[in-house]
Amino acid sequence: MGTATARNGSTATAWRNWAGNVTATPTRVVTPASVGELQEAVRRAAEDGLRVKAVGTGHSFTAAAATDGVLVRPQALAGIRSIDRAAGTVTVAAGTALKDLNRALAAEGLSLTNMGDIMEQTVSGATSTGTHGTGRESASIAAQIRSLELVTADGELLVCSEKENPEVFAAARVGIGALGIVTAITFAVEPLFFLTAREEPMGFDRVTAEFEEHFAENEHFEFYWFPHTGNCNTKRNNRSQGPAAPPGPVSGWIEDELLSNGLFQAVNTLGRAVPATIPSIARVASRALSARTYTDIPYKVFTSPRRVRFVEMEYALPREAVVEALRELRAMVDRSRLRISFPVEVRTAPADDIALSTASGRDTAYIAVHMYRGTPYQAYFTAAEHIFTAHGGRPHWGKVHTRDAEYFSRVYPRFGEFTALRDRLDPDRVFGNDYLRRVLGA
């Protein structure tokens, strides 16, 4: 769609996110083919008194991108703009999917330093909500940004970096769509390298007792606990000389199908229909895992396909609090009537300097809880959230939570810095919606 679409919009249709738990019906949808068309669409929306939200692939579980005004689909703004090998950077249009960026960088012999475990999202959607992987020294995707371009509420294009508009750069890397629409991002990249992954089943008591040891000894450590069992699966990713030695077909099938896709879909469907079967399924599934080691380029180790749809809550805790919180979560599940078919995921991140990053100013560990789509999740998530907030947790901006601006003002020391910048850049709340009103205030 070209200029006509940017001016007139397409026929309004309901928008639904990936998990299906958020819907919206915008007044019009625009798919700008250039930054200029996007600027025009923002100006026209403001003139018409309509709010504007950009939406990527809908992988957020919150209503961060929902709007009854103008919905911007940035997918036409895609592709690598430039690579600066001397500076170690790549500039990419905001609608580019992470999977396309990763593959294009690999073809150029380059890679991001760290990434999350899926790569379907657009680069702007992933960074704006604070998407992260796990890492001892390497941080979230947003923390790898070196500069970005932002269309503001008056339709102007703002370039932001540590040297240019640094106060905006400090906030807009994780902007939740509140400060403007990101049109391009420059990431730090490095020469392509190999990671050797070591996956190993381990008991809950052992992995929690040794958590700090595993964290200190590995560049990237994470683990999954299977509720209703004392079983976990650990993952340790560290750099190696290579060569590539990808997973064999059997171990690959176990990971991809048993834990992620076809077979996992089947057992979750059974569990949703007959919840009493879930503890037995969990025991069988967790025992089916065996240790394996493989080596590949980063995105093939960090990421994996996720075809089974779910709803997720994730909280960032001070790293020193994560083991206690996880033990409390296990005790809560054990004494409840809840039946949980998805593993609980634990990851880490170093402190960063982004105002509303979940790792802002503190070394962090994350606990993520999931429920199969269509299964009632409120009781589980409410009980988990009670535990997480008692430890000063910060919810992922794109995942289910019930927190509001008053809470965030207490757990984010730089919350006022962000809201003051929002007042300056978007005083009329052109980029506002109900979710932002709740989490940032009116």
CSV table of C-alpha atoms in Angstrom, one decimal:
chain,number,residue,atom,x,y,z
A,1,MET,CA,0.0,0.0,0.0
A,2,GLY,CA,1.3,3.4,-0.9
A,3,THR,CA,0.4,7.0,-0.4
A,4,ALA,CA,-3.3,6.5,-0.9
A,5,THR,CA,-3.3,4.1,2.0
A,6,ALA,CA,-1.3,6.4,4.2
A,7,ARG,CA,-3.9,9.2,3.4
A,8,ASN,CA,-7.1,7.3,3.4
A,9,GLY,CA,-6.4,4.1,5.4
A,10,SER,CA,-7.7,0.7,4.6
A,11,THR,CA,-11.0,-0.7,5.6
A,12,ALA,CA,-11.2,-1.0,9.3
A,13,THR,CA,-11.0,-4.6,10.5
A,14,ALA,CA,-10.5,-6.1,13.9
A,15,TRP,CA,-6.9,-6.6,15.0
A,16,ARG,CA,-5.9,-9.6,17.2
A,17,ASN,CA,-2.6,-10.3,18.8
A,18,TRP,CA,-0.7,-13.6,18.5
A,19,ALA,CA,-2.1,-15.2,21.6
A,20,GLY,CA,-5.7,-14.1,20.8
A,21,ASN,CA,-6.2,-12.4,24.2
A,22,VAL,CA,-6.2,-8.8,22.9
A,23,THR,CA,-8.4,-7.4,20.1
A,24,ALA,CA,-9.0,-3.9,18.8
A,25,THR,CA,-11.0,-2.3,16.0
A,26,PRO,CA,-9.1,0.8,14.6
A,27,THR,CA,-10.8,3.5,12.7
A,28,ARG,CA,-8.3,3.0,9.9
A,29,VAL,CA,-5.1,1.0,9.1
A,30,VAL,CA,-2.1,2.5,7.3
A,31,THR,CA,0.9,0.7,5.8
A,32,PRO,CA,3.3,3.4,5.0
A,33,ALA,CA,5.9,2.6,2.3
A,34,SER,CA,8.3,5.4,3.4
A,35,VAL,CA,9.2,7.4,6.5
A,36,GLY,CA,7.6,10.4,4.8
A,37,GLU,CA,4.3,8.6,4.5
A,38,LEU,CA,4.4,7.6,8.1
A,39,GLN,CA,5.1,11.2,9.1
A,40,GLU,CA,2.1,12.3,7.0
A,41,ALA,CA,-0.1,9.6,8.6
A,42,VAL,CA,0.8,10.8,12.1
A,43,ARG,CA,0.1,14.4,11.3
A,44,ARG,CA,-3.3,13.6,9.7
A,45,ALA,CA,-4.3,11.5,12.7
A,46,ALA,CA,-3.5,14.3,15.1
A,47,GLU,CA,-5.5,16.7,12.9
A,48,ASP,CA,-8.4,14.3,13.0
A,49,GLY,CA,-8.2,13.9,16.7
A,50,LEU,CA,-7.3,10.2,16.4
A,51,ARG,CA,-4.7,8.3,18.4
A,52,VAL,CA,-2.0,6.4,16.6
A,53,LYS,CA,-0.3,3.1,17.4
A,54,ALA,CA,2.2,1.0,15.5
A,55,VAL,CA,1.9,-2.8,15.7
A,56,GLY,CA,4.5,-5.3,14.8
A,57,THR,CA,3.6,-9.0,14.7
A,58,GLY,CA,1.4,-8.9,17.8
A,59,HIS,CA,3.6,-11.1,20.0
A,60,SER,CA,2.9,-8.9,23.1
A,61,PHE,CA,0.3,-10.3,25.5
A,62,THR,CA,-0.7,-6.8,26.7
A,63,ALA,CA,-2.8,-4.2,24.9
A,64,ALA,CA,0.3,-2.0,24.3
A,65,ALA,CA,-0.4,-1.7,20.6
A,66,ALA,CA,-4.2,-1.7,20.7
A,67,THR,CA,-6.0,1.4,19.3
A,68,ASP,CA,-9.4,2.6,18.2
A,69,GLY,CA,-7.7,5.2,16.1
A,70,VAL,CA,-5.0,4.7,13.4
A,71,LEU,CA,-3.2,1.4,13.4
A,72,VAL,CA,0.2,1.6,11.7
A,73,ARG,CA,1.6,-1.6,10.2
A,74,PRO,CA,5.3,-0.9,9.6
A,75,GLN,CA,6.2,-4.1,7.8
A,76,ALA,CA,6.8,-2.2,4.5
A,77,LEU,CA,9.5,-0.3,6.3
A,78,ALA,CA,11.9,-3.2,6.3
A,79,GLY,CA,15.4,-4.3,5.5
A,80,ILE,CA,19.0,-3.4,6.3
A,81,ARG,CA,19.8,0.2,5.4
A,82,SER,CA,23.5,0.0,5.9
A,83,ILE,CA,26.4,-1.9,7.6
A,84,ASP,CA,29.4,-0.1,9.1
A,85,ARG,CA,32.0,-2.8,9.7
A,86,ALA,CA,34.5,-0.3,11.1
A,87,ALA,CA,32.0,0.9,13.7
A,88,GLY,CA,30.5,-2.6,14.3
A,89,THR,CA,26.9,-1.5,13.6
A,90,VAL,CA,24.0,-2.3,11.3
A,91,THR,CA,21.1,0.1,10.6
A,92,VAL,CA,17.8,-1.6,10.0
A,93,ALA,CA,14.3,-0.3,9.2
A,94,ALA,CA,11.9,-0.8,12.1
A,95,GLY,CA,9.5,-3.2,10.5
A,96,THR,CA,12.2,-5.8,9.8
A,97,ALA,CA,11.5,-9.1,11.5
A,98,LEU,CA,14.2,-10.3,13.8
A,99,LYS,CA,14.4,-13.6,11.8
A,100,ASP,CA,15.2,-11.7,8.6
A,101,LEU,CA,17.8,-9.5,10.4
A,102,ASN,CA,19.5,-12.5,11.9
A,103,ARG,CA,19.7,-14.4,8.6
A,104,ALA,CA,20.9,-11.4,6.7
A,105,LEU,CA,23.6,-10.6,9.3
A,106,ALA,CA,24.8,-14.2,9.2
A,107,ALA,CA,25.1,-14.0,5.5
A,108,GLU,CA,27.3,-11.0,6.0
A,109,GLY,CA,29.4,-12.8,8.7
A,110,LEU,CA,27.9,-10.8,11.5
A,111,SER,CA,25.6,-11.3,14.5
A,112,LEU,CA,23.9,-9.6,17.4
A,113,THR,CA,25.6,-10.4,20.7
A,114,ASN,CA,22.5,-11.8,22.4
A,115,MET,CA,18.9,-12.3,21.6
A,116,GLY,CA,15.6,-13.8,22.9
A,117,ASP,CA,14.3,-17.3,22.3
A,118,ILE,CA,12.0,-16.4,19.4
A,119,MET,CA,12.6,-14.2,16.4
A,120,GLU,CA,9.2,-13.6,14.8
A,121,GLN,CA,8.9,-10.0,16.2
A,122,THR,CA,9.8,-6.8,14.4
A,123,VAL,CA,12.9,-5.2,15.7
A,124,SER,CA,11.0,-2.1,16.9
A,125,GLY,CA,8.3,-4.2,18.6
A,126,ALA,CA,10.9,-6.4,20.3
A,127,THR,CA,13.0,-3.5,21.6
A,128,SER,CA,10.2,-1.2,22.6
A,129,THR,CA,8.8,-3.8,25.0
A,130,GLY,CA,12.2,-4.9,26.4
A,131,THR,CA,12.5,-8.3,24.8
A,132,HIS,CA,15.6,-10.2,26.1
A,133,GLY,CA,17.4,-13.5,26.2
A,134,THR,CA,19.6,-14.6,29.0
A,135,GLY,CA,23.2,-13.4,29.7
A,136,ARG,CA,25.8,-12.9,32.3
A,137,GLU,CA,27.3,-9.8,30.7
A,138,SER,CA,25.3,-9.4,27.5
A,139,ALA,CA,22.0,-7.6,27.9
A,140,SER,CA,18.6,-7.2,26.2
A,141,ILE,CA,18.2,-6.5,22.5
A,142,ALA,CA,17.4,-2.8,23.4
A,143,ALA,CA,20.7,-2.5,25.2
A,144,GLN,CA,22.5,-3.3,21.9
A,145,ILE,CA,21.0,-0.2,20.3
A,146,ARG,CA,23.4,2.5,19.3
A,147,SER,CA,21.0,5.0,17.8
A,148,LEU,CA,17.4,5.2,16.6
A,149,GLU,CA,15.0,7.3,14.5
A,150,LEU,CA,11.7,8.3,16.0
A,151,VAL,CA,8.6,10.0,14.4
A,152,THR,CA,7.2,12.2,17.2
A,153,ALA,CA,3.6,13.4,17.7
A,154,ASP,CA,4.1,16.5,15.6
A,155,GLY,CA,5.3,14.4,12.6
A,156,GLU,CA,8.9,15.3,13.0
A,157,LEU,CA,11.8,12.8,12.6
A,158,LEU,CA,14.1,12.7,15.6
A,159,VAL,CA,17.5,11.0,15.5
A,160,CYS,CA,18.6,9.8,19.0
A,161,SER,CA,21.9,8.4,20.3
A,162,GLU,CA,24.3,9.0,23.2
A,163,LYS,CA,25.4,12.2,21.5
A,164,GLU,CA,22.3,13.4,19.7
A,165,ASN,CA,19.1,13.9,21.8
A,166,PRO,CA,20.7,11.7,24.5
A,167,GLU,CA,17.8,12.2,27.0
A,168,VAL,CA,15.4,10.7,24.4
A,169,PHE,CA,17.8,7.9,23.6
A,170,ALA,CA,18.0,7.1,27.3
A,171,ALA,CA,14.3,6.4,27.3
A,172,ALA,CA,13.2,5.5,23.8
A,173,ARG,CA,15.1,2.3,23.5
A,174,VAL,CA,12.4,0.8,25.6
A,175,GLY,CA,9.6,3.3,24.9
A,176,ILE,CA,6.5,1.0,24.9
A,177,GLY,CA,5.2,3.1,22.0
A,178,ALA,CA,4.6,6.1,24.2
A,179,LEU,CA,7.2,8.5,22.9
A,180,GLY,CA,6.7,8.1,19.1
A,181,ILE,CA,7.0,5.6,16.3
A,182,VAL,CA,10.4,4.1,15.7
A,183,THR,CA,11.4,4.0,12.1
A,184,ALA,CA,15.0,2.7,12.1
A,185,ILE,CA,17.4,1.2,14.6
A,186,THR,CA,21.2,1.0,14.6
A,187,PHE,CA,22.4,-2.1,16.5
A,188,ALA,CA,25.9,-3.0,17.6
A,189,VAL,CA,27.0,-6.2,15.9
A,190,GLU,CA,30.1,-8.3,15.9
A,191,PRO,CA,31.8,-10.9,13.7
A,192,LEU,CA,29.8,-14.2,13.5
A,193,PHE,CA,30.8,-16.6,16.2
A,194,PHE,CA,29.9,-20.1,17.5
A,195,LEU,CA,28.0,-21.1,20.6
A,196,THR,CA,28.2,-24.5,22.2
A,197,ALA,CA,24.9,-25.4,23.9
A,198,ARG,CA,24.9,-27.9,26.8
A,199,GLU,CA,21.4,-29.0,27.9
A,200,GLU,CA,21.1,-31.2,31.0
A,201,PRO,CA,18.2,-32.3,33.2
A,202,MET,CA,18.7,-31.4,36.8
A,203,GLY,CA,16.7,-31.6,40.0
A,204,PHE,CA,14.9,-28.4,41.2
A,205,ASP,CA,16.7,-28.5,44.6
A,206,ARG,CA,20.1,-28.8,43.0
A,207,VAL,CA,19.7,-26.1,40.3
A,208,THR,CA,18.3,-23.6,42.8
A,209,ALA,CA,21.1,-24.3,45.3
A,210,GLU,CA,23.7,-23.9,42.6
A,211,PHE,CA,22.1,-21.1,40.7
A,212,GLU,CA,24.8,-18.5,41.4
A,213,GLU,CA,27.5,-21.0,40.5
A,214,HIS,CA,25.9,-21.8,37.2
A,215,PHE,CA,25.3,-18.1,36.5
A,216,ALA,CA,29.0,-17.2,37.2
A,217,GLU,CA,30.4,-20.1,35.1
A,218,ASN,CA,28.4,-19.6,31.9
A,219,GLU,CA,27.9,-16.7,29.5
A,220,HIS,CA,24.3,-17.6,29.0
A,221,PHE,CA,22.5,-19.8,31.6
A,222,GLU,CA,18.8,-20.5,31.9
A,223,PHE,CA,16.6,-23.3,33.1
A,224,TYR,CA,13.0,-24.5,33.0
A,225,TRP,CA,11.1,-26.0,36.0
A,226,PHE,CA,8.2,-28.4,35.3
A,227,PRO,CA,5.5,-27.6,37.8
A,228,HIS,CA,4.1,-30.7,39.7
A,229,THR,CA,7.6,-32.2,39.6
A,230,GLY,CA,11.0,-31.7,41.1
A,231,ASN,CA,12.5,-31.7,37.6
A,232,CYS,CA,14.2,-29.0,35.6
A,233,ASN,CA,16.1,-28.7,32.3
A,234,THR,CA,19.1,-26.5,32.2
A,235,LYS,CA,20.7,-24.7,29.2
A,236,ARG,CA,24.3,-23.4,29.2
A,237,ASN,CA,25.4,-21.5,26.0
A,238,ASN,CA,29.1,-20.5,25.8
A,239,ARG,CA,31.3,-19.3,22.9
A,240,SER,CA,33.5,-21.9,21.2
A,241,GLN,CA,35.8,-22.2,18.2
A,242,GLY,CA,33.3,-24.4,16.3
A,243,PRO,CA,32.8,-26.0,13.9
A,244,ALA,CA,29.1,-26.2,13.6
A,245,ALA,CA,27.6,-29.5,15.0
A,246,PRO,CA,23.9,-29.0,15.1
A,247,PRO,CA,21.5,-31.2,17.1
A,248,GLY,CA,20.8,-34.6,15.7
A,249,PRO,CA,17.4,-35.5,14.4
A,250,VAL,CA,16.3,-37.4,17.6
A,251,SER,CA,17.4,-34.8,20.1
A,252,GLY,CA,16.1,-32.0,17.8
A,253,TRP,CA,12.7,-33.7,17.6
A,254,ILE,CA,12.5,-34.0,21.4
A,255,GLU,CA,13.3,-30.3,21.9
A,256,ASP,CA,11.1,-29.0,19.1
A,257,GLU,CA,8.1,-31.3,19.4
A,258,LEU,CA,8.0,-32.4,23.0
A,259,LEU,CA,8.7,-29.0,24.5
A,260,SER,CA,7.7,-26.6,21.8
A,261,ASN,CA,5.4,-27.7,19.1
A,262,GLY,CA,3.4,-30.7,17.7
A,263,LEU,CA,3.5,-33.1,20.6
A,264,PHE,CA,3.5,-30.3,23.1
A,265,GLN,CA,0.3,-29.0,21.5
A,266,ALA,CA,-1.3,-32.4,21.8
A,267,VAL,CA,-0.5,-32.8,25.5
A,268,ASN,CA,-1.6,-29.3,26.3
A,269,THR,CA,-4.9,-29.9,24.5
A,270,LEU,CA,-5.4,-33.0,26.6
A,271,GLY,CA,-4.5,-31.1,29.7
A,272,ARG,CA,-7.0,-28.4,29.0
A,273,ALA,CA,-9.7,-30.9,28.5
A,274,VAL,CA,-8.8,-33.1,31.5
A,275,PRO,CA,-6.7,-31.0,33.9
A,276,ALA,CA,-6.2,-34.0,36.3
A,277,THR,CA,-3.8,-35.5,33.7
A,278,ILE,CA,-1.4,-32.6,33.8
A,279,PRO,CA,0.8,-33.7,36.7
A,280,SER,CA,1.3,-37.1,35.2
A,281,ILE,CA,2.1,-35.6,31.8
A,282,ALA,CA,4.6,-33.2,33.4
A,283,ARG,CA,6.4,-36.1,35.1
A,284,VAL,CA,6.6,-38.1,31.9
A,285,ALA,CA,7.7,-35.1,29.8
A,286,SER,CA,10.4,-33.9,32.2
A,287,ARG,CA,11.8,-37.4,32.4
A,288,ALA,CA,11.9,-37.8,28.6
A,289,LEU,CA,14.7,-35.2,28.5
A,290,SER,CA,18.3,-36.2,28.3
A,291,ALA,CA,21.6,-34.3,28.2
A,292,ARG,CA,22.8,-33.1,24.8
A,293,THR,CA,25.5,-30.8,23.4
A,294,TYR,CA,25.6,-29.0,20.1
A,295,THR,CA,27.3,-26.1,18.4
A,296,ASP,CA,26.0,-23.6,15.9
A,297,ILE,CA,25.9,-19.9,15.0
A,298,PRO,CA,24.1,-17.7,17.6
A,299,TYR,CA,20.6,-17.3,16.3
A,300,LYS,CA,20.3,-21.1,15.7
A,301,VAL,CA,21.2,-21.7,19.3
A,302,PHE,CA,19.4,-18.8,21.0
A,303,THR,CA,16.1,-19.1,19.1
A,304,SER,CA,13.6,-21.9,18.3
A,305,PRO,CA,10.2,-22.1,16.7
A,306,ARG,CA,7.2,-21.7,19.0
A,307,ARG,CA,4.0,-22.9,17.3
A,308,VAL,CA,2.0,-23.7,20.4
A,309,ARG,CA,0.1,-20.6,21.5
A,310,PHE,CA,0.0,-19.5,25.1
A,311,VAL,CA,-0.4,-16.6,27.4
A,312,GLU,CA,2.6,-15.4,29.5
A,313,MET,CA,3.5,-13.4,32.5
A,314,GLU,CA,7.1,-12.6,33.2
A,315,TYR,CA,8.6,-10.6,36.1
A,316,ALA,CA,12.2,-9.2,36.4
A,317,LEU,CA,13.5,-9.5,40.0
A,318,PRO,CA,16.7,-8.5,41.6
A,319,ARG,CA,19.0,-11.5,40.8
A,320,GLU,CA,19.6,-12.2,44.5
A,321,ALA,CA,15.9,-12.7,45.0
A,322,VAL,CA,15.1,-15.1,42.2
A,323,VAL,CA,15.8,-18.4,44.0
A,324,GLU,CA,13.6,-17.5,47.0
A,325,ALA,CA,10.8,-16.3,44.7
A,326,LEU,CA,11.0,-19.5,42.6
A,327,ARG,CA,10.8,-21.7,45.8
A,328,GLU,CA,7.8,-19.7,46.9
A,329,LEU,CA,6.2,-20.2,43.5
A,330,ARG,CA,6.7,-24.0,43.7
A,331,ALA,CA,5.3,-24.1,47.2
A,332,MET,CA,2.2,-22.1,46.1
A,333,VAL,CA,1.6,-24.5,43.1
A,334,ASP,CA,2.1,-27.6,45.3
A,335,ARG,CA,-0.5,-26.5,47.9
A,336,SER,CA,-3.0,-25.3,45.3
A,337,ARG,CA,-5.5,-27.0,43.1
A,338,LEU,CA,-3.8,-25.4,40.0
A,339,ARG,CA,-2.8,-27.6,37.1
A,340,ILE,CA,0.1,-26.1,35.2
A,341,SER,CA,1.1,-27.7,31.8
A,342,PHE,CA,3.9,-25.2,30.8
A,343,PRO,CA,7.4,-25.1,32.3
A,344,VAL,CA,8.5,-22.1,34.2
A,345,GLU,CA,11.4,-20.3,32.6
A,346,VAL,CA,14.3,-18.6,34.5
A,347,ARG,CA,16.8,-16.3,32.8
A,348,THR,CA,19.2,-13.5,33.7
A,349,ALA,CA,20.4,-10.1,32.5
A,350,PRO,CA,23.0,-7.6,33.7
A,351,ALA,CA,22.0,-4.1,34.8
A,352,ASP,CA,21.6,-1.5,31.9
A,353,ASP,CA,21.1,2.2,31.7
A,354,ILE,CA,17.7,2.4,29.9
A,355,ALA,CA,15.0,4.2,31.9
A,356,LEU,CA,12.2,1.7,31.7
A,357,SER,CA,14.2,-1.4,30.9
A,358,THR,CA,13.3,-4.2,33.3
A,359,ALA,CA,17.0,-4.5,34.1
A,360,SER,CA,17.4,-0.7,34.6
A,361,GLY,CA,20.0,-0.1,37.3
A,362,ARG,CA,20.1,-3.6,38.7
A,363,ASP,CA,21.4,-7.1,38.0
A,364,THR,CA,18.3,-9.0,37.1
A,365,ALA,CA,16.8,-12.5,36.9
A,366,TYR,CA,13.5,-13.3,35.2
A,367,ILE,CA,10.7,-15.8,36.1
A,368,ALA,CA,8.2,-16.4,33.3
A,369,VAL,CA,5.0,-18.3,33.8
A,370,HIS,CA,2.8,-19.6,30.9
A,371,MET,CA,-0.6,-21.1,30.3
A,372,TYR,CA,-1.9,-22.8,27.2
A,373,ARG,CA,-4.1,-20.5,25.2
A,374,GLY,CA,-7.8,-21.0,26.1
A,375,THR,CA,-7.0,-22.3,29.6
A,376,PRO,CA,-8.0,-20.0,32.5
A,377,TYR,CA,-4.8,-18.4,33.7
A,378,GLN,CA,-6.0,-15.7,36.1
A,379,ALA,CA,-5.7,-17.6,39.3
A,380,TYR,CA,-2.2,-18.8,38.5
A,381,PHE,CA,-0.9,-15.5,37.3
A,382,THR,CA,-2.5,-13.6,40.2
A,383,ALA,CA,-0.9,-15.9,42.8
A,384,ALA,CA,2.5,-15.7,40.9
A,385,GLU,CA,2.3,-11.9,40.6
A,386,HIS,CA,1.7,-11.6,44.4
A,387,ILE,CA,5.0,-13.4,44.9
A,388,PHE,CA,6.9,-11.4,42.3
A,389,THR,CA,5.7,-8.0,43.5
A,390,ALA,CA,6.6,-8.8,47.1
A,391,HIS,CA,10.2,-9.0,45.8
A,392,GLY,CA,10.0,-5.6,44.0
A,393,GLY,CA,9.5,-7.3,40.6
A,394,ARG,CA,9.1,-5.4,37.4
A,395,PRO,CA,6.7,-7.0,34.8
A,396,HIS,CA,7.7,-7.3,31.2
A,397,TRP,CA,6.0,-4.5,29.3
A,398,GLY,CA,4.6,-6.9,26.7
A,399,LYS,CA,3.4,-9.7,29.0
A,400,VAL,CA,0.3,-10.0,31.2
A,401,HIS,CA,0.3,-8.1,34.4
A,402,THR,CA,-2.0,-5.9,36.6
A,403,ARG,CA,0.4,-3.2,37.7
A,404,ASP,CA,-0.2,0.5,37.3
A,405,ALA,CA,1.7,3.8,37.3
A,406,GLU,CA,1.7,4.1,41.0
A,407,TYR,CA,3.5,0.8,41.3
A,408,PHE,CA,6.0,1.5,38.6
A,409,SER,CA,6.9,4.9,40.2
A,410,ARG,CA,8.1,2.8,43.2
A,411,VAL,CA,10.1,0.1,41.3
A,412,TYR,CA,11.6,2.3,38.6
A,413,PRO,CA,13.9,5.1,40.0
A,414,ARG,CA,13.8,6.8,36.6
A,415,PHE,CA,10.0,6.5,36.1
A,416,GLY,CA,9.5,10.3,36.5
A,417,GLU,CA,12.3,11.0,33.9
A,418,PHE,CA,10.3,8.9,31.4
A,419,THR,CA,6.9,10.4,32.1
A,420,ALA,CA,8.4,14.0,31.9
A,421,LEU,CA,9.9,13.2,28.5
A,422,ARG,CA,6.5,11.8,27.4
A,423,ASP,CA,4.8,15.0,28.5
A,424,ARG,CA,7.3,17.0,26.4
A,425,LEU,CA,7.2,14.8,23.3
A,426,ASP,CA,3.5,13.9,23.3
A,427,PRO,CA,1.5,16.3,25.5
A,428,ASP,CA,-1.7,15.5,23.7
A,429,ARG,CA,-1.2,11.7,23.9
A,430,VAL,CA,-1.4,11.1,20.2
A,431,PHE,CA,0.4,7.8,20.9
A,432,GLY,CA,-1.7,7.0,24.0
A,433,ASN,CA,-4.1,4.2,24.6
A,434,ASP,CA,-5.8,2.5,27.6
A,435,TYR,CA,-2.7,0.4,28.5
A,436,LEU,CA,-0.4,3.3,28.5
A,437,ARG,CA,-2.8,5.3,30.6
A,438,ARG,CA,-2.7,2.5,33.2
A,439,VAL,CA,1.0,2.0,33.3
A,440,LEU,CA,2.3,5.5,32.8
A,441,GLY,CA,-0.6,7.6,34.2
A,442,ALA,CA,-2.8,10.1,32.5
